[in-house]
PDB file of C-alpha atoms in Angstrom:
ATOM      1  CA  MET A1420      80.091  78.157 109.399  1.00 51.00           C
ATOM      2  CA  LEU A1421      79.656  81.326 107.434  1.00 46.00           C
ATOM      3  CA  THR A1422      82.838  82.843 106.041  1.00 51.00           C
ATOM      4  CA  ASN A1423      83.500  85.929 103.958  1.00 48.00           C
ATOM      5  CA  SER A1424      80.373  87.580 105.332  1.00 54.00           C
ATOM      6  CA  PRO A1425      80.023  91.316 105.647  1.00 52.00           C
ATOM      7  CA  GLU A1426      77.613  92.593 108.292  1.00 55.00           C
ATOM      8  CA  LEU A1427      75.139  93.327 105.527  1.00 59.00           C
ATOM      9  CA  LEU A1428      75.097  92.337 101.860  1.00 61.00           C
ATOM     10  CA  THR A1429      73.923  95.257  99.741  1.00 64.00           C
ATOM     11  CA  VAL A1430      72.647  95.232  96.168  1.00 63.00           C
ATOM     12  CA  THR A1431      71.699  98.394  94.293  1.00 63.00           C
ATOM     13  CA  ALA A1432      68.716  98.829  91.987  1.00 61.00           C
ATOM     14  CA  ASP A1433      68.164 101.469  89.330  1.00 66.00           C
ATOM     15  CA  GLY A1434      64.836 100.215  87.966  1.00 68.00           C
ATOM     16  CA  SER A1435      66.151  98.161  85.068  1.00 70.00           C
ATOM     17  CA  SER A1436      69.478  96.446  85.776  1.00 70.00           C
ATOM     18  CA  THR A1437      70.723  93.946  88.317  1.00 76.00           C
ATOM     19  CA  THR A1438      73.746  93.783  90.606  1.00 78.00           C
ATOM     20  CA  SER A1439      75.296  90.854  92.436  1.00 83.00           C
ATOM     21  CA  THR A1440      77.235  90.139  95.606  1.00 84.00           C
ATOM     22  CA  SER A1441      78.184  86.924  97.364  1.00 86.00           C
ATOM     23  CA  TYR A1442      79.026  85.167 100.601  1.00 87.00           C
ATOM     24  CA  THR A1443      80.716  81.849 101.375  1.00 88.00           C
ATOM     25  CA  LEU A1444      79.534  78.935 103.531  1.00 88.00           C
ATOM     26  CA  SER A1445      82.061  76.468 104.974  1.00 89.00           C
ATOM     27  CA  ASN A1446      81.349  73.053 106.452  1.00 89.00           C
ATOM     28  CA  ILE A1447      83.755  72.665 109.365  1.00 87.00           C
ATOM     29  CA  GLY A1448      82.140  69.371 110.380  1.00 86.00           C
ATOM     30  CA  GLN A1449      83.098  65.843 109.419  1.00 89.00           C
ATOM     31  CA  SER A1450      79.897  64.962 107.551  1.00 90.00           C
ATOM     32  CA  ALA A1451      78.340  66.289 104.362  1.00 91.00           C
ATOM     33  CA  THR A1452      75.045  68.130 104.704  1.00 90.00           C
ATOM     34  CA  GLN A1453      72.279  69.166 102.306  1.00 91.00           C
ATOM     35  CA  ILE A1454      71.805  72.954 102.376  1.00 89.00           C
ATOM     36  CA  GLN A1455      68.570  74.643 101.316  1.00 89.00           C
ATOM     37  CA  LEU A1456      68.542  78.444 101.043  1.00 88.00           C
ATOM     38  CA  THR A1457      65.398  80.319 101.972  1.00 87.00           C
ATOM     39  CA  GLN A1458      64.817  84.054 102.026  1.00 86.00           C
ATOM     40  CA  SER A1459      62.605  86.829 103.214  1.00 83.00           C
ATOM     41  CA  GLY A1460      61.915  89.443 100.567  1.00 78.00           C
ATOM     42  CA  GLY A1461      61.431  89.054  96.850  1.00 79.00           C
ATOM     43  CA  PHE A1462      63.887  91.597  95.481  1.00 80.00           C
ATOM     44  CA  PHE A1463      66.753  89.129  95.006  1.00 84.00           C
ATOM     45  CA  THR A1464      67.602  85.601  93.906  1.00 89.00           C
ATOM     46  CA  GLN A1465      70.164  83.202  95.364  1.00 91.00           C
ATOM     47  CA  SER A1466      72.272  80.730  93.455  1.00 95.00           C
ATOM     48  CA  PRO A1467      72.628  77.885  94.031  1.00 95.00           C
ATOM     49  CA  ALA A1468      69.326  77.516  95.910  1.00 91.00           C
ATOM     50  CA  SER A1469      70.292  74.124  97.307  1.00 93.00           C
ATOM     51  CA  PHE A1470      73.468  72.044  97.375  1.00 94.00           C
ATOM     52  CA  VAL A1471      75.356  69.366  99.251  1.00 94.00           C
ATOM     53  CA  LEU A1472      78.172  70.858 101.311  1.00 93.00           C
ATOM     54  CA  GLY A1473      80.800  68.184 101.851  1.00 94.00           C
ATOM     55  CA  ALA A1474      82.926  67.836 104.982  1.00 92.00           C
ATOM     56  CA  GLY A1475      85.593  70.550 104.891  1.00 93.00           C
ATOM     57  CA  ALA A1476      84.104  72.054 101.714  1.00 94.00           C
ATOM     58  CA  THR A1477      83.083  75.630 100.908  1.00 93.00           C
ATOM     59  CA  GLN A1478      80.337  77.003  98.671  1.00 94.00           C
ATOM     60  CA  THR A1479      79.950  80.546  97.387  1.00 93.00           C
ATOM     61  CA  VAL A1480      76.367  81.790  97.241  1.00 91.00           C
ATOM     62  CA  THR A1481      75.618  84.590  94.774  1.00 91.00           C
ATOM     63  CA  ILE A1482      72.836  87.058  95.508  1.00 87.00           C
ATOM     64  CA  THR A1483      71.490  88.965  92.503  1.00 86.00           C
ATOM     65  CA  SER A1484      69.014  91.839  92.714  1.00 81.00           C
ATOM     66  CA  LEU A1485      65.848  91.839  90.637  1.00 80.00           C
ATOM     67  CA  PRO A1486      64.927  95.086  88.832  1.00 77.00           C
ATOM     68  CA  GLN A1487      62.876  97.368  91.095  1.00 72.00           C
ATOM     69  CA  SER A1488      60.988 100.402  89.860  1.00 66.00           C
ATOM     70  CA  SER A1489      60.380 102.191  93.153  1.00 62.00           C
ATOM     71  CA  ALA A1490      62.947 104.255  95.012  1.00 53.00           C
ATOM     72  CA  THR A1491      62.528 102.258  98.198  1.00 61.00           C
ATOM     73  CA  SER A1492      65.096 100.513 100.340  1.00 61.00           C
ATOM     74  CA  PHE A1493      64.422  96.957 101.490  1.00 68.00           C
ATOM     75  CA  ARG A1494      66.133  94.957 104.217  1.00 69.00           C
ATOM     76  CA  CYS A1495      65.589  91.210 104.257  1.00 73.00           C
ATOM     77  CA  ALA A1496      67.618  88.043 104.812  1.00 75.00           C
ATOM     78  CA  SER A1497      69.100  84.878 103.347  1.00 78.00           C
ATOM     79  CA  THR A1498      68.655  81.876 105.649  1.00 76.00           C
ATOM     80  CA  GLN A1499      70.474  78.551 105.424  1.00 75.00           C
ATOM     81  CA  VAL A1500      68.681  75.363 106.466  1.00 75.00           C
ATOM     82  CA  GLY A1501      70.398  71.986 106.819  1.00 78.00           C
ATOM     83  CA  ASN A1502      71.394  69.253 109.218  1.00 79.00           C
ATOM     84  CA  GLY A1503      73.967  70.744 111.599  1.00 76.00           C
ATOM     85  CA  VAL A1504      73.324  74.344 110.479  1.00 75.00           C
ATOM     86  CA  PRO A1505      72.581  76.622 113.457  1.00 73.00           C
ATOM     87  CA  SER A1506      69.073  78.097 113.287  1.00 71.00           C
ATOM     88  CA  SER A1507      70.567  81.507 114.044  1.00 68.00           C
ATOM     89  CA  LEU A1508      72.603  81.553 110.801  1.00 74.00           C
ATOM     90  CA  VAL A1509      71.055  84.423 108.843  1.00 77.00           C
ATOM     91  CA  VAL A1510      72.707  86.742 106.318  1.00 78.00           C
ATOM     92  CA  PRO A1511      71.092  90.218 106.164  1.00 76.00           C
ATOM     93  CA  VAL A1512      70.512  91.514 102.620  1.00 78.00           C
ATOM     94  CA  SER A1513      69.689  95.126 101.799  1.00 75.00           C
ATOM     95  CA  LEU A1514      68.483  96.677  98.544  1.00 71.00           C
ATOM     96  CA  LEU A1515      69.303 100.322  97.957  1.00 67.00           C
ATOM     97  CA  ALA A1516      67.237 101.929  95.239  1.00 59.00           C
TER      98      ALA A1516
END
């Protein structure tokens, strides 16, 4: 289950610095699961990229923008893959330059 998720995570780029935002994943099941984060778009990083999410546990994922030189907006996604994770669980990420 995804908790603390806005409709869209937005990071801002000014050409040289980075900004960060985050979301939280919760395991409402009774078994631990290995989570692997994947993404579309190369303007951000995610940390941690993989982790074990124990039964009843939560994990905050931090998204950090990478410096971008163009004044373009990008819209991509963070996707969570793991046993018991719905394939439809996608977090939209937008970069505003």
